[in-house]
Short mmCIF file of C-alpha atoms in Angstrom, two decimals:
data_model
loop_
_atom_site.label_atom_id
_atom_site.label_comp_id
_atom_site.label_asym_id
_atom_site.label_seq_id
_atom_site.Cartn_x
_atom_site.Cartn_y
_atom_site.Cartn_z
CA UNK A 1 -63.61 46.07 -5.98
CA UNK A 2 -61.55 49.02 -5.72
CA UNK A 3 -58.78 48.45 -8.42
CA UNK A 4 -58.97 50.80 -11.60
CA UNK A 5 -60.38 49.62 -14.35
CA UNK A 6 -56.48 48.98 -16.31
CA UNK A 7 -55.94 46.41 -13.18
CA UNK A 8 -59.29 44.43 -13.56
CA UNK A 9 -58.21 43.69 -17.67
CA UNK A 10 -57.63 39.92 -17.31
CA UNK A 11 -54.66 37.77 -18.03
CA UNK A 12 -54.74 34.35 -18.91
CA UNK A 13 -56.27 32.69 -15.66
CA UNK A 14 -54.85 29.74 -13.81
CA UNK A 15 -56.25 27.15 -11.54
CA UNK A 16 -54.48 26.88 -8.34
CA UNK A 17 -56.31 23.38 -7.64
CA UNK A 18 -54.13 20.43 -7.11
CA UNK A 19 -51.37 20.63 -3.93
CA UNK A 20 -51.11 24.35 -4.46
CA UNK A 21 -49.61 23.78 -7.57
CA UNK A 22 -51.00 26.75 -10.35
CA UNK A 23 -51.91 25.13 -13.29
CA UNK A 24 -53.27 26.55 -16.42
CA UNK A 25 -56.54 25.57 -18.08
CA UNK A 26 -54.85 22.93 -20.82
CA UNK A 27 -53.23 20.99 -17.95
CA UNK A 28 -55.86 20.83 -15.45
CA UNK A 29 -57.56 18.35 -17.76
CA UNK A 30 -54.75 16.18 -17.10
CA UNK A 31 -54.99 16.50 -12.40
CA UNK A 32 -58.50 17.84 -12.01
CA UNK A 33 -60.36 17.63 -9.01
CA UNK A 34 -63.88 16.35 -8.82
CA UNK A 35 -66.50 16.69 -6.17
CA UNK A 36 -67.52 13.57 -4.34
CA UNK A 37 -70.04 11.89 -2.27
CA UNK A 38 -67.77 11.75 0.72
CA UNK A 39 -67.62 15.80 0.18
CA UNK A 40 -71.60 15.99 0.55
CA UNK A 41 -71.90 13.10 3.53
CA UNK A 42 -69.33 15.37 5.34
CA UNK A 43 -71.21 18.37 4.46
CA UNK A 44 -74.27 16.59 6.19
CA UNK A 45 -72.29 15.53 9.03
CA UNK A 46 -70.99 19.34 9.74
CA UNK A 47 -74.47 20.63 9.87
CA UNK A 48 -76.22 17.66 11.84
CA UNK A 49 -73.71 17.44 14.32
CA UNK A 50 -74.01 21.60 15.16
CA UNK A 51 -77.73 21.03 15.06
CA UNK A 52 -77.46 17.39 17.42
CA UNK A 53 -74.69 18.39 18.89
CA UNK A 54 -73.50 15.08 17.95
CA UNK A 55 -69.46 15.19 17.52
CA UNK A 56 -69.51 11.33 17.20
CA UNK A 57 -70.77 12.45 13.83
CA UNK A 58 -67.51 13.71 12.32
CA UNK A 59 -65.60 10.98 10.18
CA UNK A 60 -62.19 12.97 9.24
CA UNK A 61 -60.76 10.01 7.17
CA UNK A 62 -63.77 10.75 4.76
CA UNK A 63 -61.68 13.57 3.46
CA UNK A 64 -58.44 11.70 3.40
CA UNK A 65 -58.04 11.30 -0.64
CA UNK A 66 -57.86 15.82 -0.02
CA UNK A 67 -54.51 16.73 0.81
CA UNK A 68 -54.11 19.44 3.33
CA UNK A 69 -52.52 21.41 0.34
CA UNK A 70 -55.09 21.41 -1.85
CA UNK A 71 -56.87 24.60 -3.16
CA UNK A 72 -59.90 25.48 -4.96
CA UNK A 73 -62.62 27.94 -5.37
CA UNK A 74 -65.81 26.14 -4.27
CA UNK A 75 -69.73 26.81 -3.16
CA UNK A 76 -71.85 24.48 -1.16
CA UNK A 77 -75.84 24.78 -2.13
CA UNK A 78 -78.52 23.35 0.16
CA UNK A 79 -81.67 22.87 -0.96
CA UNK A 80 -85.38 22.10 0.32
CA UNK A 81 -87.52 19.55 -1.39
CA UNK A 82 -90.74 21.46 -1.83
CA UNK A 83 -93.78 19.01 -3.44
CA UNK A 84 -91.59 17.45 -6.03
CA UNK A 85 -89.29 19.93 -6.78
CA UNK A 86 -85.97 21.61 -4.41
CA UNK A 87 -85.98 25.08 -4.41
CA UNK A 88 -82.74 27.06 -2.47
CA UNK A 89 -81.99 26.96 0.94
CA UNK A 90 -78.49 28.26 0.94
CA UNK A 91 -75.67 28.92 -1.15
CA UNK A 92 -72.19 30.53 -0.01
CA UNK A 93 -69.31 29.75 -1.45
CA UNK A 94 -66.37 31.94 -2.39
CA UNK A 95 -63.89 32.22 -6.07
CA UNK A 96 -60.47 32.44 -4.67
CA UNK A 97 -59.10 29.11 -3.90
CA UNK A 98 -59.17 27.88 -0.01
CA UNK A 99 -57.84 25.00 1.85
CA UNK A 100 -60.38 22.23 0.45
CA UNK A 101 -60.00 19.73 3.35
CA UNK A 102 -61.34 22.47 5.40
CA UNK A 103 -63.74 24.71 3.51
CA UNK A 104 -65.80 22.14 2.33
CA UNK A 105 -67.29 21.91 6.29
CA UNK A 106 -67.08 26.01 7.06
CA UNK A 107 -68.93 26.85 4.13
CA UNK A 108 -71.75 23.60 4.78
CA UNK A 109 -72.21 25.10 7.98
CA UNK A 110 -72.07 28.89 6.34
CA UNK A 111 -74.43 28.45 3.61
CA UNK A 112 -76.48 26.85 5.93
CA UNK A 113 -76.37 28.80 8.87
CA UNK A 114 -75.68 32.16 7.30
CA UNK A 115 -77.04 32.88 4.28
CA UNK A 116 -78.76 36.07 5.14
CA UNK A 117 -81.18 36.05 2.45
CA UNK A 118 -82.87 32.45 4.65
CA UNK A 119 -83.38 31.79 8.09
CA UNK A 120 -80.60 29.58 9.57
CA UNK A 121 -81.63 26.08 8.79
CA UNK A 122 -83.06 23.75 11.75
CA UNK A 123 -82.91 20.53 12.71
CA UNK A 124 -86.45 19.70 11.89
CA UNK A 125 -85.73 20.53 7.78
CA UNK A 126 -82.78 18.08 7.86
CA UNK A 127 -84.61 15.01 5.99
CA UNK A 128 -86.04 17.30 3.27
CA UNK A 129 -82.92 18.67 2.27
CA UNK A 130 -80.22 18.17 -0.53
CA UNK A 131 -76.96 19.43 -0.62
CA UNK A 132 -74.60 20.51 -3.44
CA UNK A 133 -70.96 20.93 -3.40
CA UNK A 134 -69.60 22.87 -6.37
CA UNK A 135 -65.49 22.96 -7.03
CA UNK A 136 -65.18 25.70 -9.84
CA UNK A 137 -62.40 24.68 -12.43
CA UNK A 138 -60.97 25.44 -16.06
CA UNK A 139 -61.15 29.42 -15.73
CA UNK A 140 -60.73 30.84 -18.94
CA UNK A 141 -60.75 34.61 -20.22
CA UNK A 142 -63.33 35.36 -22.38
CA UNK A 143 -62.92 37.34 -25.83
CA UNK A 144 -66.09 38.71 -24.62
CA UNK A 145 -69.23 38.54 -21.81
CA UNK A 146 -70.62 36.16 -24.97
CA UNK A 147 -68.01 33.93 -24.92
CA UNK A 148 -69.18 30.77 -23.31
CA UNK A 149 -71.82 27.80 -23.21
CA UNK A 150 -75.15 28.06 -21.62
CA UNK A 151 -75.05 24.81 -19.32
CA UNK A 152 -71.50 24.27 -19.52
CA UNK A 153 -70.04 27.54 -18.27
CA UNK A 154 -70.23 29.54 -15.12
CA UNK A 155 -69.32 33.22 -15.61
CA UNK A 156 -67.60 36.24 -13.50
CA UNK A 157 -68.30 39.89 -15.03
CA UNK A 158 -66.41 42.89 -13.87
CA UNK A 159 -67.61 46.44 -14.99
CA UNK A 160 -66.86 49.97 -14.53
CA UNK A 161 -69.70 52.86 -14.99
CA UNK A 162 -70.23 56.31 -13.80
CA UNK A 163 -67.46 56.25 -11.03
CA UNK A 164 -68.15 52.66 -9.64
CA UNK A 165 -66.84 48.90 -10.31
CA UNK A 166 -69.52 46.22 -10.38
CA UNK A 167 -68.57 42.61 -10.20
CA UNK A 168 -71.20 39.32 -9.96
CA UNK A 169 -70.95 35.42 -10.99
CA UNK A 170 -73.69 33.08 -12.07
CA UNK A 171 -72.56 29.08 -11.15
CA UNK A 172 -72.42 26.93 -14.68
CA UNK A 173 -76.00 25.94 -13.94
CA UNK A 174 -78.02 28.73 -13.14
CA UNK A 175 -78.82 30.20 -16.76
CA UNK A 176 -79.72 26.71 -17.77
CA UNK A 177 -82.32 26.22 -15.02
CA UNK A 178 -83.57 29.64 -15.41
CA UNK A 179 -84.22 28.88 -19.41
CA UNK A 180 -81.81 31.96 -20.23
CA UNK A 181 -79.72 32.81 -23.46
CA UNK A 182 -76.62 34.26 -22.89
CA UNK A 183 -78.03 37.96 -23.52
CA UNK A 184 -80.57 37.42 -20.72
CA UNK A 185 -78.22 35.90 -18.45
CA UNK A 186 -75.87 38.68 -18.57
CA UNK A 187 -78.75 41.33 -18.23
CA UNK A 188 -79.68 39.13 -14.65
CA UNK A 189 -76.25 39.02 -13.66
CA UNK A 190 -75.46 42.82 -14.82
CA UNK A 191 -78.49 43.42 -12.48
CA UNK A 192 -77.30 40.93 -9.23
CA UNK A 193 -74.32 43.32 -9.66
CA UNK A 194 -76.19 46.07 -8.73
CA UNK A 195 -76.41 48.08 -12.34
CA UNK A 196 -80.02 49.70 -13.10
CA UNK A 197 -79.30 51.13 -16.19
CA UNK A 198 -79.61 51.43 -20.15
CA UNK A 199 -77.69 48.26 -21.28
CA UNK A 200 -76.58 48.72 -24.85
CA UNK A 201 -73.51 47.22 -26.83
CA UNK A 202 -71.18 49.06 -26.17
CA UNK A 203 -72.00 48.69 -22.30
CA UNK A 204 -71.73 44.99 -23.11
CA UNK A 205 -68.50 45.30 -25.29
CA UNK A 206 -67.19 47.26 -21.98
CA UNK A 207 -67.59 44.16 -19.73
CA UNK A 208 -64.55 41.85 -18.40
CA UNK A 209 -65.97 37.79 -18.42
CA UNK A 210 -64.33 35.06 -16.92
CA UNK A 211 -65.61 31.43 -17.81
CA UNK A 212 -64.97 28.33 -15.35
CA UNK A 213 -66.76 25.20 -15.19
CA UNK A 214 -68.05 23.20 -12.17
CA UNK A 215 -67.26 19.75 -10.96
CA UNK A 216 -70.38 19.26 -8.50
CA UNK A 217 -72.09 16.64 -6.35
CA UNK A 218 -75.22 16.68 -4.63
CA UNK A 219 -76.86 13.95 -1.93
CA UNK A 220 -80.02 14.20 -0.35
CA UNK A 221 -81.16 13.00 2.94
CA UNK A 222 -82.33 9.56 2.24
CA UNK A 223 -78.86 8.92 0.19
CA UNK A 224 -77.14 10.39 2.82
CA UNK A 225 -78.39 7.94 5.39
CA UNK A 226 -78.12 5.07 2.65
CA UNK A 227 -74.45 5.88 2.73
CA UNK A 228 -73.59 6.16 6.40
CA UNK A 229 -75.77 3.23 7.68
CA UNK A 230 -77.58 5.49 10.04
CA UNK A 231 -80.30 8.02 10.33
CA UNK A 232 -79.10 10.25 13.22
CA UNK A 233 -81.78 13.09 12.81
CA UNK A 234 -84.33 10.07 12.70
CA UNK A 235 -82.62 8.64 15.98
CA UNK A 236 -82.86 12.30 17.52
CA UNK A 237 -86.37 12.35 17.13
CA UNK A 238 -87.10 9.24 18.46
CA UNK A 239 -85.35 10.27 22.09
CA UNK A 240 -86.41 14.00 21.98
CA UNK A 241 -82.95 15.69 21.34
CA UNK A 242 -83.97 17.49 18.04
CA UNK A 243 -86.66 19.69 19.87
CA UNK A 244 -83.05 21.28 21.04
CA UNK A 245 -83.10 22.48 17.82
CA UNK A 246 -79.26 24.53 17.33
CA UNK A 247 -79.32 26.51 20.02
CA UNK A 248 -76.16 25.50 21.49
CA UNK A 249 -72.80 25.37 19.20
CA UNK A 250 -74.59 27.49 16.74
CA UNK A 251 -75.70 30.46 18.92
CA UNK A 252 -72.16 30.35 20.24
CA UNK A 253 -70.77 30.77 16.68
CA UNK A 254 -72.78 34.24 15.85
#
């Protein structure tokens, strides 16, 4: 970010979450948005229908409860069931809100199609995957880049050294799958940021953190199909339209 280091100093944050209405972190107890299972089937549907090329697919009353209005800062995760474990296919998501009704299906189709750190996903991975959709909520400004739960909080960190700003977030579940303490998660996230050096503490005392908590759903495959009566990339392989792969809609989207 390019604003001086006076301009990143936080105020109280507020969620801008329910009909575009900004609401502050005491009364979005009271209106708060959860993510759903019709969230992650239409996340499913997105992705199988650029990789069928199957636009029967699309069910837009699934989002109906959503109203166009709505707004939230979100991320959609896919993941790959490897032995008996998932480990990360794709994750893209962004921290300012967006149009829910719509971003839930642009960044299903993002994370999983453009996550440059992964190949875009194919048709043939479909069964073996789970995916995640994250709605971030209840941002709060922290006294300091230690105050918040392991587990229960996400964090944003914004720094300024040696000419530069540095900025990175960690979802509310990453330090808690990764085993970390708060010290060790900030020392990862200081380092996703970009920052190689000598962390001491008054290099920790100099950081701006953000809390926010997650509302998040995930589905596999098999659920998936359990949900919508149908297994369309099961049905694709039984009349030979999955060795299409996503050639089509997808190499017209690059």
């Amino acid at each position: 970010m390019s604003a001086s280091k006076e301009s990143q100093k936080h105020t109280p944050t507020k969620n801008n979450c329910i009909d575009g209405t900004s609401l502050s972190p005491q009364q979005y107890s009271k209106n708060e948005l959860a993510a759903s299972e019709e969230m992650c089937i239409h996340c499913f549907n997105i992705i199988i229908q650029d990789l069928l090329q199957h636009p029967t697919l699309l069910d837009p009353s699934l989002l109906d409860a959503i109203s166009p209005e709505t707004e939230c800062p979100l991320f959609v995760t896919w993941d790959k069931k490897h032995h008996s474990d998932y480990r990360l296919r794709g994750c893209i998501g962004t921290l300012a809100p967006r149009p829910l009704k719509k971003s839930i299906g642009d960044y299903a189709a993002t994370s999983a199609f453009r996550d440059h750190r992964f190949n875009p996903i194919e048709a043939s991975e479909v069964c073996d995957l789970r995916v995640g959709v994250s709605l971030l909520i209840n941002y709060e400004t922290c006294h300091n880049c230690f105050d918040w739960e392991v587990g229960v909080h996400g964090i944003i960190i914004k720094f300024y050294f040696g000419g530069r700003h540095y900025n990175g977030t960690f979802l509310p579940e990453v330090s808690q799958q990764q085993g970390w303490v708060q010290k060790e998660t900030i020392a990862h996230l200081v380092n996703k940021a970009g920052y190689q050096g000598v962390l001491s503490n008054d290099f920790f005392a100099a950081i701006d953190c953000t809390r926010y908590q997650s509302s998040k759903q995930r589905m596999d495959y098999n659920q998936y199909k359990t949900s919508v009566g149908k297994d369309p990339i099961g049905e694709a392989s039984g009349d030979g339209s999955i060795n299409k792969g996503w050639n089509g809609l997808f190499q017209n989207r690059k």
